[in-house]
Amino acid sequence: KEDILDQMDFYPIISPDLKVMDPRIFIDTKMNITLFGSLNERISYIEEDHAIYINNFGISINSDGDVEWFFKGLENILKPLVTAKGPIDVIVNYDGFDVAAAFHDSFRAELTSLEKNYYKSAKRFAGKAFYRSSLAKKVNIKTWDESAFFMFDKDKDGIISPQELRDEMRSILGISLTPFQINEICTTEINKHNFVECIQKLLLS
């Protein structure tokens, strides 16, 4: 309180459910926690395209054990898919991913082997481009029709306002749009006739 709140020129809104920070953060020893979780949680498989999206954000490879964990986990996921349907298209997010210099060679060797054995093609995206591409496949935007328009047209006036678009993109698809992005999506008012085109322009560009 003395270090932060008492030094501010205003009193911030504080959540009633505010949680206490993990005390292990402030101890000068290893925290003994799993940082990266399961690779299964980072992967989305699109069956109709036989394609897999891998989100590597936040992963750091700093030991031989990390290299083994990473590639063994990927192989366990890819092998049954490739056995069933053949080589697979792979789309990877490398934004926020890091390999320590000492492990570049071993990482590259393992990656080359994985690509040779399982990949049909590989695309590497960073940041927003990866999330747009992944989300577009998950929601299968190409199959949307005018009926989807009414999920966004909350006031039923036949036009989707910038606020409705912003609110429902966040609510339905989990995308937060800036005013600039909204202006870029569609240069005319959004109605049921151009709605799908506008959403596809956002997610598939």
mmCIF file of C-alpha atoms in Angstrom:
data_model
loop_
_atom_site.group_PDB
_atom_site.id
_atom_site.type_symbol
_atom_site.label_atom_id
_atom_site.label_comp_id
_atom_site.label_asym_id
_atom_site.label_seq_id
_atom_site.Cartn_x
_atom_site.Cartn_y
_atom_site.Cartn_z
ATOM 1 C CA LYS A 1 0.000 0.000 0.000
ATOM 2 C CA GLU A 2 2.715 2.487 0.981
ATOM 3 C CA ASP A 3 4.807 1.695 -2.108
ATOM 4 C CA ILE A 4 2.059 1.990 -4.708
ATOM 5 C CA LEU A 5 -1.401 3.153 -3.653
ATOM 6 C CA ASP A 6 -0.207 5.960 -1.408
ATOM 7 C CA GLN A 7 2.008 7.277 -4.210
ATOM 8 C CA MET A 8 -0.785 7.558 -6.795
ATOM 9 C CA ASP A 9 -2.694 10.732 -7.649
ATOM 10 C CA PHE A 10 -5.954 8.787 -7.840
ATOM 11 C CA TYR A 11 -7.418 5.710 -6.199
ATOM 12 C CA PRO A 12 -7.666 2.836 -8.708
ATOM 13 C CA ILE A 13 -10.526 0.370 -8.980
ATOM 14 C CA ILE A 14 -9.462 -2.810 -7.214
ATOM 15 C CA SER A 15 -11.138 -6.138 -7.852
ATOM 16 C CA PRO A 16 -12.983 -7.568 -4.840
ATOM 17 C CA ASP A 17 -11.541 -10.936 -5.907
ATOM 18 C CA LEU A 18 -7.944 -9.724 -5.900
ATOM 19 C CA LYS A 19 -5.574 -12.628 -5.286
ATOM 20 C CA VAL A 20 -2.345 -12.603 -3.304
ATOM 21 C CA MET A 21 0.740 -13.099 -5.488
ATOM 22 C CA ASP A 22 2.528 -16.429 -5.208
ATOM 23 C CA PRO A 23 5.149 -15.900 -2.446
ATOM 24 C CA ARG A 24 7.603 -18.110 -4.365
ATOM 25 C CA ILE A 25 8.124 -15.167 -6.740
ATOM 26 C CA PHE A 26 10.036 -13.332 -4.014
ATOM 27 C CA ILE A 27 12.236 -16.224 -2.877
ATOM 28 C CA ASP A 28 15.721 -16.514 -4.359
ATOM 29 C CA THR A 29 15.353 -20.204 -5.280
ATOM 30 C CA LYS A 30 13.717 -22.196 -8.070
ATOM 31 C CA MET A 31 9.912 -22.046 -7.963
ATOM 32 C CA ASN A 32 9.527 -25.673 -9.090
ATOM 33 C CA ILE A 33 6.560 -25.013 -11.354
ATOM 34 C CA THR A 34 5.765 -26.152 -14.875
ATOM 35 C CA LEU A 35 6.139 -23.099 -17.070
ATOM 36 C CA PHE A 36 5.010 -24.331 -20.437
ATOM 37 C CA GLY A 37 2.221 -26.771 -19.633
ATOM 38 C CA SER A 38 1.198 -29.464 -22.083
ATOM 39 C CA LEU A 39 1.829 -29.123 -25.798
ATOM 40 C CA ASN A 40 -1.658 -30.513 -26.315
ATOM 41 C CA GLU A 41 -3.014 -27.256 -24.888
ATOM 42 C CA ARG A 42 -1.053 -25.298 -27.508
ATOM 43 C CA ILE A 43 -2.223 -27.244 -30.547
ATOM 44 C CA SER A 44 -5.383 -27.100 -32.644
ATOM 45 C CA TYR A 45 -6.051 -29.749 -35.287
ATOM 46 C CA ILE A 46 -8.328 -28.835 -38.211
ATOM 47 C CA GLU A 47 -9.508 -32.215 -39.462
ATOM 48 C CA GLU A 48 -11.114 -31.086 -42.730
ATOM 49 C CA ASP A 49 -7.834 -29.436 -43.808
ATOM 50 C CA HIS A 50 -5.570 -32.014 -42.143
ATOM 51 C CA ALA A 51 -3.668 -29.078 -40.691
ATOM 52 C CA ILE A 52 -2.309 -28.372 -37.245
ATOM 53 C CA TYR A 53 -1.733 -25.021 -35.521
ATOM 54 C CA ILE A 54 1.079 -24.905 -32.952
ATOM 55 C CA ASN A 55 1.342 -21.915 -30.609
ATOM 56 C CA ASN A 56 4.901 -21.670 -29.267
ATOM 57 C CA PHE A 57 4.455 -18.299 -27.584
ATOM 58 C CA GLY A 58 6.322 -18.021 -24.291
ATOM 59 C CA ILE A 59 8.387 -21.204 -24.661
ATOM 60 C CA SER A 60 12.143 -20.997 -24.029
ATOM 61 C CA ILE A 61 14.455 -23.889 -24.869
ATOM 62 C CA ASN A 62 17.362 -23.767 -22.417
ATOM 63 C CA SER A 63 18.510 -27.362 -21.956
ATOM 64 C CA ASP A 64 18.737 -30.760 -23.616
ATOM 65 C CA GLY A 65 15.739 -31.730 -21.528
ATOM 66 C CA ASP A 66 13.730 -28.860 -23.021
ATOM 67 C CA VAL A 67 14.636 -29.972 -26.543
ATOM 68 C CA GLU A 68 13.598 -33.539 -25.746
ATOM 69 C CA TRP A 69 10.334 -32.405 -24.098
ATOM 70 C CA PHE A 70 9.441 -30.223 -27.061
ATOM 71 C CA PHE A 71 10.061 -32.663 -29.873
ATOM 72 C CA LYS A 72 8.899 -35.784 -28.094
ATOM 73 C CA GLY A 73 5.660 -33.998 -27.276
ATOM 74 C CA LEU A 74 5.185 -32.879 -30.884
ATOM 75 C CA GLU A 75 5.969 -36.321 -32.251
ATOM 76 C CA ASN A 76 3.448 -37.953 -29.917
ATOM 77 C CA ILE A 77 0.788 -35.618 -31.310
ATOM 78 C CA LEU A 78 1.791 -35.740 -34.982
ATOM 79 C CA LYS A 79 2.514 -39.456 -35.376
ATOM 80 C CA PRO A 80 -1.058 -40.795 -35.066
ATOM 81 C CA LEU A 81 -2.422 -38.018 -37.292
ATOM 82 C CA VAL A 82 0.148 -38.682 -40.021
ATOM 83 C CA THR A 83 -0.291 -42.441 -39.715
ATOM 84 C CA ALA A 84 -4.026 -42.034 -40.256
ATOM 85 C CA LYS A 85 -4.067 -39.418 -43.033
ATOM 86 C CA GLY A 86 -0.546 -38.850 -44.320
ATOM 87 C CA PRO A 87 1.832 -35.869 -44.040
ATOM 88 C CA ILE A 88 0.286 -32.829 -42.396
ATOM 89 C CA ASP A 89 0.256 -29.079 -43.015
ATOM 90 C CA VAL A 90 1.783 -27.281 -40.033
ATOM 91 C CA ILE A 91 1.230 -23.646 -39.063
ATOM 92 C CA VAL A 92 3.459 -22.405 -36.239
ATOM 93 C CA ASN A 93 3.577 -19.259 -34.124
ATOM 94 C CA TYR A 94 7.194 -18.429 -33.257
ATOM 95 C CA ASP A 95 6.414 -15.057 -31.699
ATOM 96 C CA GLY A 96 7.784 -15.034 -28.137
ATOM 97 C CA PHE A 97 9.677 -18.312 -28.705
ATOM 98 C CA ASP A 98 13.374 -18.602 -27.886
ATOM 99 C CA VAL A 99 16.122 -21.200 -28.200
ATOM 100 C CA ALA A 100 19.319 -20.592 -26.254
ATOM 101 C CA ALA A 101 22.376 -20.349 -28.519
ATOM 102 C CA ALA A 102 23.938 -23.486 -27.041
ATOM 103 C CA PHE A 103 21.003 -25.569 -28.268
ATOM 104 C CA HIS A 104 20.512 -24.128 -31.771
ATOM 105 C CA ASP A 105 22.181 -27.098 -33.470
ATOM 106 C CA SER A 106 20.325 -29.802 -31.573
ATOM 107 C CA PHE A 107 17.025 -27.972 -32.003
ATOM 108 C CA ARG A 108 17.604 -27.555 -35.764
ATOM 109 C CA ALA A 109 18.521 -31.230 -36.149
ATOM 110 C CA GLU A 110 15.387 -32.376 -34.342
ATOM 111 C CA LEU A 111 13.223 -29.968 -36.332
ATOM 112 C CA THR A 112 14.676 -31.184 -39.643
ATOM 113 C CA SER A 113 13.907 -34.776 -38.660
ATOM 114 C CA LEU A 114 10.363 -33.885 -37.609
ATOM 115 C CA GLU A 115 9.696 -32.022 -40.863
ATOM 116 C CA LYS A 116 11.056 -34.919 -42.940
ATOM 117 C CA ASN A 117 8.930 -37.512 -41.170
ATOM 118 C CA TYR A 118 5.640 -35.689 -40.639
ATOM 119 C CA TYR A 119 5.269 -32.360 -42.443
ATOM 120 C CA LYS A 120 3.564 -31.825 -45.784
ATOM 121 C CA SER A 121 4.156 -28.081 -45.576
ATOM 122 C CA ALA A 122 5.137 -25.532 -42.940
ATOM 123 C CA LYS A 123 4.090 -21.933 -42.466
ATOM 124 C CA ARG A 124 5.576 -19.718 -39.798
ATOM 125 C CA PHE A 125 3.543 -16.793 -38.524
ATOM 126 C CA ALA A 126 4.167 -14.291 -35.761
ATOM 127 C CA GLY A 127 1.692 -12.739 -33.373
ATOM 128 C CA LYS A 128 -1.616 -11.520 -34.753
ATOM 129 C CA ALA A 129 -1.231 -13.159 -38.157
ATOM 130 C CA PHE A 130 -1.057 -16.576 -36.466
ATOM 131 C CA TYR A 131 -4.070 -15.952 -34.249
ATOM 132 C CA ARG A 132 -6.165 -14.632 -37.155
ATOM 133 C CA SER A 133 -5.336 -17.643 -39.295
ATOM 134 C CA SER A 134 -5.937 -20.101 -36.454
ATOM 135 C CA LEU A 135 -9.219 -18.514 -35.434
ATOM 136 C CA ALA A 136 -10.501 -18.375 -39.004
ATOM 137 C CA LYS A 137 -10.052 -22.121 -39.284
ATOM 138 C CA LYS A 138 -11.580 -22.862 -35.886
ATOM 139 C CA VAL A 139 -14.771 -20.954 -36.604
ATOM 140 C CA ASN A 140 -14.805 -22.088 -40.282
ATOM 141 C CA ILE A 141 -15.673 -18.573 -41.399
ATOM 142 C CA LYS A 142 -16.023 -19.596 -45.048
ATOM 143 C CA THR A 143 -19.221 -21.478 -44.198
ATOM 144 C CA TRP A 144 -20.934 -18.491 -42.551
ATOM 145 C CA ASP A 145 -23.994 -17.055 -44.239
ATOM 146 C CA GLU A 146 -26.305 -14.092 -43.657
ATOM 147 C CA SER A 147 -27.879 -15.786 -40.610
ATOM 148 C CA ALA A 148 -24.654 -15.084 -38.692
ATOM 149 C CA PHE A 149 -25.340 -11.393 -39.240
ATOM 150 C CA PHE A 150 -28.122 -11.427 -36.658
ATOM 151 C CA MET A 151 -25.744 -12.547 -33.904
ATOM 152 C CA PHE A 152 -24.001 -9.191 -34.342
ATOM 153 C CA ASP A 153 -27.016 -6.961 -35.086
ATOM 154 C CA LYS A 154 -28.097 -6.625 -31.471
ATOM 155 C CA ASP A 155 -30.534 -3.727 -31.957
ATOM 156 C CA LYS A 156 -32.080 -5.398 -35.054
ATOM 157 C CA ASP A 157 -31.892 -2.275 -37.200
ATOM 158 C CA GLY A 158 -30.325 -4.083 -40.157
ATOM 159 C CA ILE A 159 -26.949 -2.391 -39.726
ATOM 160 C CA ILE A 160 -23.996 -3.456 -37.581
ATOM 161 C CA SER A 161 -22.615 -0.390 -35.868
ATOM 162 C CA PRO A 162 -18.911 -0.062 -35.032
ATOM 163 C CA GLN A 163 -19.786 -0.617 -31.358
ATOM 164 C CA GLU A 164 -21.786 -3.767 -32.121
ATOM 165 C CA LEU A 165 -18.951 -5.083 -34.261
ATOM 166 C CA ARG A 166 -16.394 -4.347 -31.541
ATOM 167 C CA ASP A 167 -18.532 -5.876 -28.765
ATOM 168 C CA GLU A 168 -19.515 -9.031 -30.610
ATOM 169 C CA MET A 169 -16.070 -9.720 -32.050
ATOM 170 C CA ARG A 170 -14.841 -9.701 -28.474
ATOM 171 C CA SER A 171 -17.781 -11.730 -27.128
ATOM 172 C CA ILE A 172 -18.130 -14.328 -29.889
ATOM 173 C CA LEU A 173 -14.621 -14.650 -31.302
ATOM 174 C CA GLY A 174 -12.440 -13.278 -28.519
ATOM 175 C CA ILE A 175 -10.925 -10.557 -30.718
ATOM 176 C CA SER A 176 -10.423 -7.011 -29.451
ATOM 177 C CA LEU A 177 -10.514 -4.456 -32.265
ATOM 178 C CA THR A 178 -9.161 -0.933 -32.328
ATOM 179 C CA PRO A 179 -11.126 1.826 -34.106
ATOM 180 C CA PHE A 180 -8.505 1.787 -36.857
ATOM 181 C CA GLN A 181 -9.001 -1.942 -37.421
ATOM 182 C CA ILE A 182 -12.766 -1.512 -37.561
ATOM 183 C CA ASN A 183 -12.405 1.155 -40.230
ATOM 184 C CA GLU A 184 -10.128 -1.161 -42.188
ATOM 185 C CA ILE A 185 -12.558 -4.092 -42.076
ATOM 186 C CA CYS A 186 -15.225 -2.485 -44.221
ATOM 187 C CA THR A 187 -15.235 0.893 -45.887
ATOM 188 C CA THR A 188 -19.049 1.031 -46.079
ATOM 189 C CA GLU A 189 -21.766 0.342 -43.517
ATOM 190 C CA ILE A 190 -22.043 -3.319 -42.592
ATOM 191 C CA ASN A 191 -25.351 -4.931 -43.533
ATOM 192 C CA LYS A 192 -26.476 -8.528 -44.040
ATOM 193 C CA HIS A 193 -25.297 -8.501 -47.650
ATOM 194 C CA ASN A 194 -21.655 -7.575 -47.046
ATOM 195 C CA PHE A 195 -21.287 -8.867 -43.477
ATOM 196 C CA VAL A 196 -19.588 -12.186 -44.306
ATOM 197 C CA GLU A 197 -17.207 -10.448 -46.708
ATOM 198 C CA CYS A 198 -16.188 -7.985 -44.001
ATOM 199 C CA ILE A 199 -15.543 -10.684 -41.379
ATOM 200 C CA GLN A 200 -13.586 -12.773 -43.870
ATOM 201 C CA LYS A 201 -11.518 -9.730 -44.733
ATOM 202 C CA LEU A 202 -10.552 -9.439 -41.072
ATOM 203 C CA LEU A 203 -9.808 -13.096 -40.366
ATOM 204 C CA LEU A 204 -8.438 -14.324 -43.668
ATOM 205 C CA SER A 205 -6.284 -11.392 -44.751
#
